[in-house]
């Protein structure tokens, strides 16, 4: 009887550790559709743009959700097309302007009913012919995902990250929509 | 009965060790440069000391920059003639002794504080590097393609 009581705490710890391990492994990357922003603007720059994202990373088995460069670029591309901010988005080097977006950092909360993630990125828009930068700005955005959004911690984390990315894209593209770009 | 207890304790201990060790040998070194940046034109850099840094990492960064033939200054207020400003965040962990687990360095334009380049190195305990080696790795990666 006494030994059973001794075993219980150890088994409880073992189950807890395995559960934590399992939850880490369940993390999924931030999805493109969750990061696409609705940008309301009447401005359409009469140029083509290419998108270059960097600083992101794939979500590893032991990582929390991360933003991949490819998914972030797709989300920016869809947001530009939906908001008609440029006449076209070009893949490759044949564009009039190059939009560079670098993911600088974001915090990774581990515990709590609500996860608040702050994402900092660096945005630049460069004329591909003259190499003149017409816009350069660091943009910081924050989004909170609460227990009501998801009871599963790893999903809550991903939703917070996607929300921060979506707001970041919205701010960045609204900045771009407001600048006057010369022919 | 005691044998069963010992077996369960062993299993629990093993799981605990696996759980802790699974994150023990992580190595990551990345650097990105903004497409609008021209790091090759930078001749003088000012390193702004990170507030909580009491291990003089700013001096290590400045020394590394000088070894590359550039001018480097340190202090809380950027020198007027700086072409770029460096900010950094160093994170430390304890495992038998204190070691730097992560170093992030940003190269900024002093005119608008825009981040021209960012580099990060992350080495956990088993593959730890000295602060000077961490600085060397990050700065080298940032300026590799200039």
Short mmCIF file of C-alpha atoms in Angstrom, two decimals:
data_model
loop_
_atom_site.label_atom_id
_atom_site.label_comp_id
_atom_site.label_asym_id
_atom_site.label_seq_id
_atom_site.Cartn_x
_atom_site.Cartn_y
_atom_site.Cartn_z
CA UNK A 1 0.00 0.00 0.00
CA UNK A 2 2.77 2.36 0.98
CA UNK A 3 4.76 1.58 -2.15
CA UNK A 4 1.68 2.31 -4.34
CA UNK A 5 1.50 5.75 -2.79
CA UNK A 6 5.17 6.22 -3.59
CA UNK A 7 4.71 5.18 -7.20
CA UNK A 8 1.81 7.57 -7.90
CA UNK A 9 3.81 10.85 -7.85
CA UNK A 10 6.47 9.39 -10.13
CA UNK A 11 3.89 8.16 -12.61
CA UNK A 12 2.16 11.54 -12.49
CA UNK A 13 5.45 13.27 -13.31
CA UNK A 14 6.14 10.84 -16.12
CA UNK A 15 2.70 11.42 -17.67
CA UNK A 16 3.12 15.20 -17.29
CA UNK A 17 6.51 15.18 -19.00
CA UNK A 18 5.29 13.00 -21.85
CA UNK A 19 2.27 15.30 -22.29
CA UNK A 20 4.52 18.36 -22.42
CA UNK A 21 6.74 16.59 -24.96
CA UNK A 22 3.67 15.71 -26.99
CA UNK A 23 2.30 19.23 -26.98
CA UNK A 24 5.62 20.64 -28.15
CA UNK A 25 5.58 18.20 -31.05
CA UNK A 26 2.06 19.28 -32.01
CA UNK A 27 3.01 22.86 -32.87
CA UNK A 28 2.16 23.82 -36.44
CA UNK A 29 3.57 26.75 -38.45
CA UNK A 30 1.71 30.05 -38.90
CA UNK A 31 -0.57 29.59 -41.90
CA UNK A 32 -0.78 31.93 -44.87
CA UNK A 33 -4.57 32.32 -44.68
CA UNK A 34 -4.30 33.44 -41.05
CA UNK A 35 -1.79 36.17 -41.95
CA UNK A 36 -3.53 37.72 -44.98
CA UNK A 37 -4.54 41.31 -44.17
CA UNK A 38 -7.43 43.35 -45.48
CA UNK A 39 -5.95 46.67 -46.54
CA UNK A 40 -8.46 49.38 -47.42
CA UNK A 41 -6.95 51.94 -49.77
CA UNK A 42 -7.96 53.77 -52.89
CA UNK A 43 -4.33 53.96 -54.06
CA UNK A 44 -2.93 51.60 -56.65
CA UNK A 45 0.72 52.22 -57.47
CA UNK A 46 1.12 51.76 -61.27
CA UNK A 47 4.10 49.45 -60.86
CA UNK A 48 4.93 45.79 -60.42
CA UNK A 49 6.49 44.59 -57.19
CA UNK A 50 8.57 41.60 -56.17
CA UNK A 51 8.54 40.32 -52.61
CA UNK A 52 11.55 39.13 -50.64
CA UNK A 53 11.02 37.89 -47.09
CA UNK A 54 13.74 36.73 -44.73
CA UNK A 55 14.37 36.08 -41.06
CA UNK A 56 11.61 33.48 -40.83
CA UNK A 57 12.13 29.81 -40.09
CA UNK A 58 10.45 26.46 -40.42
CA UNK A 59 8.65 25.00 -37.40
CA UNK A 60 10.77 22.19 -35.98
CA UNK A 61 9.46 19.24 -33.99
CA UNK A 62 10.49 20.84 -30.71
CA UNK A 63 9.70 24.46 -31.62
CA UNK A 64 6.63 26.57 -30.97
CA UNK A 65 4.90 27.87 -34.12
CA UNK A 66 7.18 29.85 -36.41
CA UNK A 67 6.64 31.89 -39.58
CA UNK A 68 8.30 30.54 -42.69
CA UNK A 69 9.61 33.00 -45.28
CA UNK A 70 7.53 31.34 -47.99
CA UNK A 71 4.22 31.53 -46.09
CA UNK A 72 4.90 35.11 -45.01
CA UNK A 73 5.64 36.13 -48.61
CA UNK A 74 2.45 34.43 -49.81
CA UNK A 75 0.41 36.29 -47.17
CA UNK A 76 1.95 39.62 -48.23
CA UNK A 77 1.32 38.80 -51.88
CA UNK A 78 -2.34 37.94 -51.29
CA UNK A 79 -2.78 41.10 -49.20
CA UNK A 80 -1.27 43.25 -51.98
CA UNK A 81 -3.47 41.63 -54.63
CA UNK A 82 -6.64 41.88 -52.50
CA UNK A 83 -5.92 45.53 -51.64
CA UNK A 84 -4.79 46.38 -55.20
CA UNK A 85 -1.78 48.24 -53.88
CA UNK A 86 0.37 47.49 -56.93
CA UNK A 87 -0.75 46.58 -60.44
CA UNK A 88 0.98 43.19 -60.22
CA UNK A 89 3.16 40.98 -58.07
CA UNK A 90 6.10 39.53 -59.95
CA UNK A 91 8.13 36.47 -59.00
CA UNK A 92 11.79 36.85 -59.92
CA UNK A 93 13.83 39.94 -60.70
CA UNK A 94 11.73 41.61 -63.40
CA UNK A 95 9.71 43.87 -61.10
CA UNK A 96 9.75 47.69 -60.90
CA UNK A 97 10.08 47.64 -57.12
CA UNK A 98 11.35 45.15 -54.58
CA UNK A 99 9.58 44.84 -51.25
CA UNK A 100 11.90 43.46 -48.58
CA UNK A 101 10.42 42.32 -45.29
CA UNK A 102 12.67 40.92 -42.57
CA UNK A 103 11.30 39.23 -39.48
CA UNK A 104 13.47 40.64 -36.70
CA UNK A 105 12.01 38.99 -33.63
CA UNK A 106 8.92 37.95 -31.72
CA UNK A 107 8.42 36.82 -28.14
CA UNK A 108 7.42 33.24 -27.33
CA UNK A 109 5.10 33.03 -24.32
CA UNK A 110 4.90 29.49 -22.90
CA UNK A 111 2.19 29.59 -20.24
CA UNK A 112 -1.03 31.47 -19.58
CA UNK A 113 -4.69 31.68 -20.52
CA UNK A 114 -3.94 34.44 -23.04
CA UNK A 115 -0.89 34.61 -25.27
CA UNK A 116 0.25 38.04 -26.41
CA UNK A 117 2.85 38.08 -29.16
CA UNK A 118 4.73 41.17 -30.32
CA UNK A 119 6.31 40.91 -33.75
CA UNK A 120 8.94 43.31 -35.09
CA UNK A 121 9.79 43.45 -38.78
CA UNK A 122 11.80 45.71 -41.09
CA UNK A 123 10.10 46.84 -44.31
CA UNK A 124 11.83 48.40 -47.30
CA UNK A 125 10.63 49.25 -50.79
CA UNK A 126 13.42 49.68 -53.33
CA UNK A 127 13.38 50.78 -56.96
CA UNK A 128 15.02 47.88 -58.78
CA UNK A 129 16.57 50.15 -61.44
CA UNK A 130 17.97 53.00 -59.36
CA UNK A 131 18.30 50.99 -56.09
CA UNK A 132 16.75 53.97 -54.31
CA UNK A 133 14.78 53.03 -51.20
CA UNK A 134 11.46 54.89 -51.25
CA UNK A 135 10.37 53.48 -47.91
CA UNK A 136 12.25 52.00 -44.94
CA UNK A 137 10.58 51.38 -41.63
CA UNK A 138 10.62 49.03 -38.67
CA UNK A 139 7.08 47.93 -37.84
CA UNK A 140 5.93 46.46 -34.54
CA UNK A 141 2.57 44.76 -34.07
CA UNK A 142 0.91 42.93 -31.18
CA UNK A 143 -1.92 40.42 -31.03
CA UNK A 144 -3.49 38.49 -28.16
CA UNK A 145 -5.17 35.10 -28.49
CA UNK A 146 -7.27 34.21 -25.48
CA UNK A 147 -8.53 30.95 -24.01
CA UNK A 148 -11.77 31.58 -25.90
CA UNK A 149 -9.92 31.43 -29.23
CA UNK A 150 -8.58 27.97 -28.45
CA UNK A 151 -8.24 25.84 -25.35
CA UNK A 152 -5.15 24.16 -26.81
CA UNK A 153 -2.02 26.12 -25.94
CA UNK A 154 -0.09 25.43 -29.14
CA UNK A 155 -3.08 26.52 -31.26
CA UNK A 156 -3.52 29.63 -29.11
CA UNK A 157 0.15 30.45 -29.72
CA UNK A 158 -0.23 30.00 -33.47
CA UNK A 159 -3.34 32.20 -33.56
CA UNK A 160 -1.53 34.94 -31.62
CA UNK A 161 1.41 34.75 -34.01
CA UNK A 162 -0.80 34.80 -37.11
CA UNK A 163 -2.71 37.78 -35.69
CA UNK A 164 0.50 39.70 -35.02
CA UNK A 165 1.71 38.92 -38.55
CA UNK A 166 -1.63 39.96 -40.07
CA UNK A 167 -1.56 43.32 -38.24
CA UNK A 168 2.08 43.77 -39.23
CA UNK A 169 1.26 43.23 -42.91
CA UNK A 170 -1.69 45.61 -42.67
CA UNK A 171 0.46 48.37 -41.12
CA UNK A 172 3.26 47.85 -43.62
CA UNK A 173 1.02 47.92 -46.68
CA UNK A 174 -0.95 50.93 -45.40
CA UNK A 175 2.37 52.77 -45.07
CA UNK A 176 3.27 51.81 -48.63
CA UNK A 177 -0.14 52.84 -49.96
CA UNK A 178 0.35 56.32 -48.53
CA UNK A 179 3.74 57.12 -50.03
CA UNK A 180 4.06 58.88 -53.34
CA UNK A 181 6.09 56.78 -55.74
CA UNK A 182 7.48 58.53 -58.80
CA UNK A 183 7.65 56.97 -62.25
CA UNK B 1 7.15 -4.90 -4.44
CA UNK B 2 10.29 -2.87 -3.93
CA UNK B 3 11.62 -4.00 -7.31
CA UNK B 4 8.47 -2.72 -9.01
CA UNK B 5 8.88 0.62 -7.23
CA UNK B 6 12.51 0.85 -8.32
CA UNK B 7 11.52 0.07 -11.92
CA UNK B 8 8.88 2.82 -11.96
CA UNK B 9 11.28 5.32 -10.50
CA UNK B 10 13.84 4.39 -13.15
CA UNK B 11 11.30 4.86 -15.95
CA UNK B 12 10.17 8.22 -14.56
CA UNK B 13 13.77 9.38 -14.17
CA UNK B 14 14.60 8.25 -17.69
CA UNK B 15 11.63 10.16 -19.12
CA UNK B 16 12.66 13.24 -17.18
CA UNK B 17 16.21 13.04 -18.55
CA UNK B 18 14.96 12.50 -22.12
CA UNK B 19 12.64 15.46 -21.72
CA UNK B 20 15.41 17.73 -20.50
CA UNK B 21 18.04 16.52 -22.96
CA UNK B 22 15.83 16.86 -26.02
CA UNK B 23 16.60 20.56 -26.25
CA UNK B 24 20.22 20.38 -25.23
CA UNK B 25 22.16 20.42 -28.47
CA UNK B 26 20.64 23.21 -30.51
CA UNK B 27 22.91 25.24 -32.79
CA UNK B 28 21.59 28.07 -34.88
CA UNK B 29 23.39 30.90 -36.63
CA UNK B 30 21.51 33.17 -39.00
CA UNK B 31 22.00 36.59 -40.58
CA UNK B 32 19.84 38.62 -42.93
CA UNK B 33 20.58 41.87 -44.73
CA UNK B 34 17.83 44.14 -46.07
CA UNK B 35 17.82 44.47 -49.89
CA UNK B 36 18.08 48.27 -49.57
CA UNK B 37 21.20 48.09 -47.37
CA UNK B 38 24.76 48.59 -48.55
CA UNK B 39 26.92 47.33 -45.71
CA UNK B 40 30.03 47.77 -47.84
CA UNK B 41 29.72 51.55 -47.55
CA UNK B 42 29.90 51.48 -43.75
CA UNK B 43 33.19 52.74 -42.34
CA UNK B 44 32.32 53.79 -38.78
CA UNK B 45 30.02 51.95 -36.40
CA UNK B 46 28.82 52.90 -32.95
CA UNK B 47 27.89 50.09 -30.55
CA UNK B 48 25.15 51.09 -28.10
CA UNK B 49 25.62 49.28 -24.80
CA UNK B 50 22.67 47.03 -23.88
CA UNK B 51 21.33 48.24 -20.52
CA UNK B 52 21.43 44.93 -18.58
CA UNK B 53 24.82 43.92 -20.05
CA UNK B 54 27.40 43.77 -17.24
CA UNK B 55 29.86 41.61 -19.18
CA UNK B 56 31.08 44.27 -21.64
CA UNK B 57 29.74 42.56 -24.74
CA UNK B 58 29.74 45.99 -26.39
CA UNK B 59 33.55 46.05 -26.14
CA UNK B 60 33.80 42.58 -27.70
CA UNK B 61 31.62 43.72 -30.60
CA UNK B 62 33.68 46.90 -31.03
CA UNK B 63 36.92 44.87 -30.99
CA UNK B 64 35.57 42.53 -33.66
CA UNK B 65 34.55 45.48 -35.85
CA UNK B 66 38.00 47.05 -35.48
CA UNK B 67 39.59 43.75 -36.49
CA UNK B 68 37.69 44.10 -39.78
CA UNK B 69 39.40 47.44 -40.45
CA UNK B 70 36.43 49.61 -39.53
CA UNK B 71 36.15 52.34 -36.90
CA UNK B 72 34.18 51.40 -33.80
CA UNK B 73 33.01 53.37 -30.79
CA UNK B 74 30.88 52.40 -27.80
CA UNK B 75 28.64 54.23 -25.37
CA UNK B 76 25.01 55.07 -24.78
CA UNK B 77 24.83 57.97 -27.22
CA UNK B 78 25.83 57.33 -30.86
CA UNK B 79 28.85 59.22 -32.16
CA UNK B 80 27.88 61.95 -34.63
CA UNK B 81 29.97 60.57 -37.49
CA UNK B 82 28.66 56.99 -37.33
CA UNK B 83 27.53 55.34 -40.56
CA UNK B 84 25.70 52.66 -38.60
CA UNK B 85 24.63 51.85 -35.09
CA UNK B 86 24.70 48.40 -33.52
CA UNK B 87 22.26 47.27 -30.87
CA UNK B 88 22.37 43.83 -29.31
CA UNK B 89 20.67 41.52 -26.82
CA UNK B 90 22.62 38.80 -25.03
CA UNK B 91 20.87 35.99 -23.14
CA UNK B 92 22.59 33.85 -20.55
CA UNK B 93 21.84 30.49 -18.94
CA UNK B 94 23.29 28.52 -16.08
CA UNK B 95 24.50 24.94 -16.48
CA UNK B 96 27.34 24.25 -14.03
CA UNK B 97 28.60 27.69 -15.04
CA UNK B 98 26.96 30.69 -16.70
CA UNK B 99 27.16 30.74 -20.48
CA UNK B 100 25.76 32.88 -23.29
CA UNK B 101 22.97 30.93 -24.94
CA UNK B 102 21.87 33.53 -27.49
CA UNK B 103 23.18 36.73 -29.05
CA UNK B 104 21.17 38.91 -31.41
CA UNK B 105 22.85 41.88 -33.12
CA UNK B 106 21.06 44.50 -35.21
CA UNK B 107 22.83 46.95 -37.52
CA UNK B 108 20.75 50.12 -37.82
CA UNK B 109 20.81 53.30 -39.86
CA UNK B 110 21.38 56.16 -37.38
CA UNK B 111 19.24 58.50 -39.49
CA UNK B 112 15.94 56.61 -39.13
CA UNK B 113 16.81 53.68 -36.83
CA UNK B 114 15.89 51.27 -39.63
CA UNK B 115 17.31 47.77 -39.22
CA UNK B 116 19.73 47.19 -42.10
CA UNK B 117 20.81 43.74 -40.97
CA UNK B 118 20.23 41.32 -38.14
CA UNK B 119 22.23 38.32 -36.99
CA UNK B 120 21.52 35.71 -34.36
CA UNK B 121 23.47 32.86 -32.82
CA UNK B 122 21.97 30.30 -30.46
CA UNK B 123 24.04 27.57 -28.86
CA UNK B 124 22.81 25.48 -25.97
CA UNK B 125 24.95 24.13 -23.17
CA UNK B 126 26.61 21.14 -24.80
CA UNK B 127 27.82 23.20 -27.76
CA UNK B 128 28.36 26.45 -25.90
CA UNK B 129 30.72 29.10 -27.26
CA UNK B 130 32.59 31.85 -25.45
CA UNK B 131 31.14 35.38 -25.69
CA UNK B 132 33.97 36.38 -28.05
CA UNK B 133 33.21 33.40 -30.29
CA UNK B 134 29.49 34.25 -30.29
CA UNK B 135 30.27 37.86 -31.27
CA UNK B 136 32.68 36.68 -33.96
CA UNK B 137 30.09 34.30 -35.42
CA UNK B 138 27.26 36.85 -35.57
CA UNK B 139 29.32 39.76 -36.94
CA UNK B 140 31.04 37.53 -39.50
CA UNK B 141 27.70 36.21 -40.74
CA UNK B 142 26.21 39.71 -41.02
CA UNK B 143 29.10 41.15 -43.02
CA UNK B 144 29.86 37.97 -45.00
CA UNK B 145 28.24 39.14 -48.21
CA UNK B 146 29.09 42.85 -48.12
#
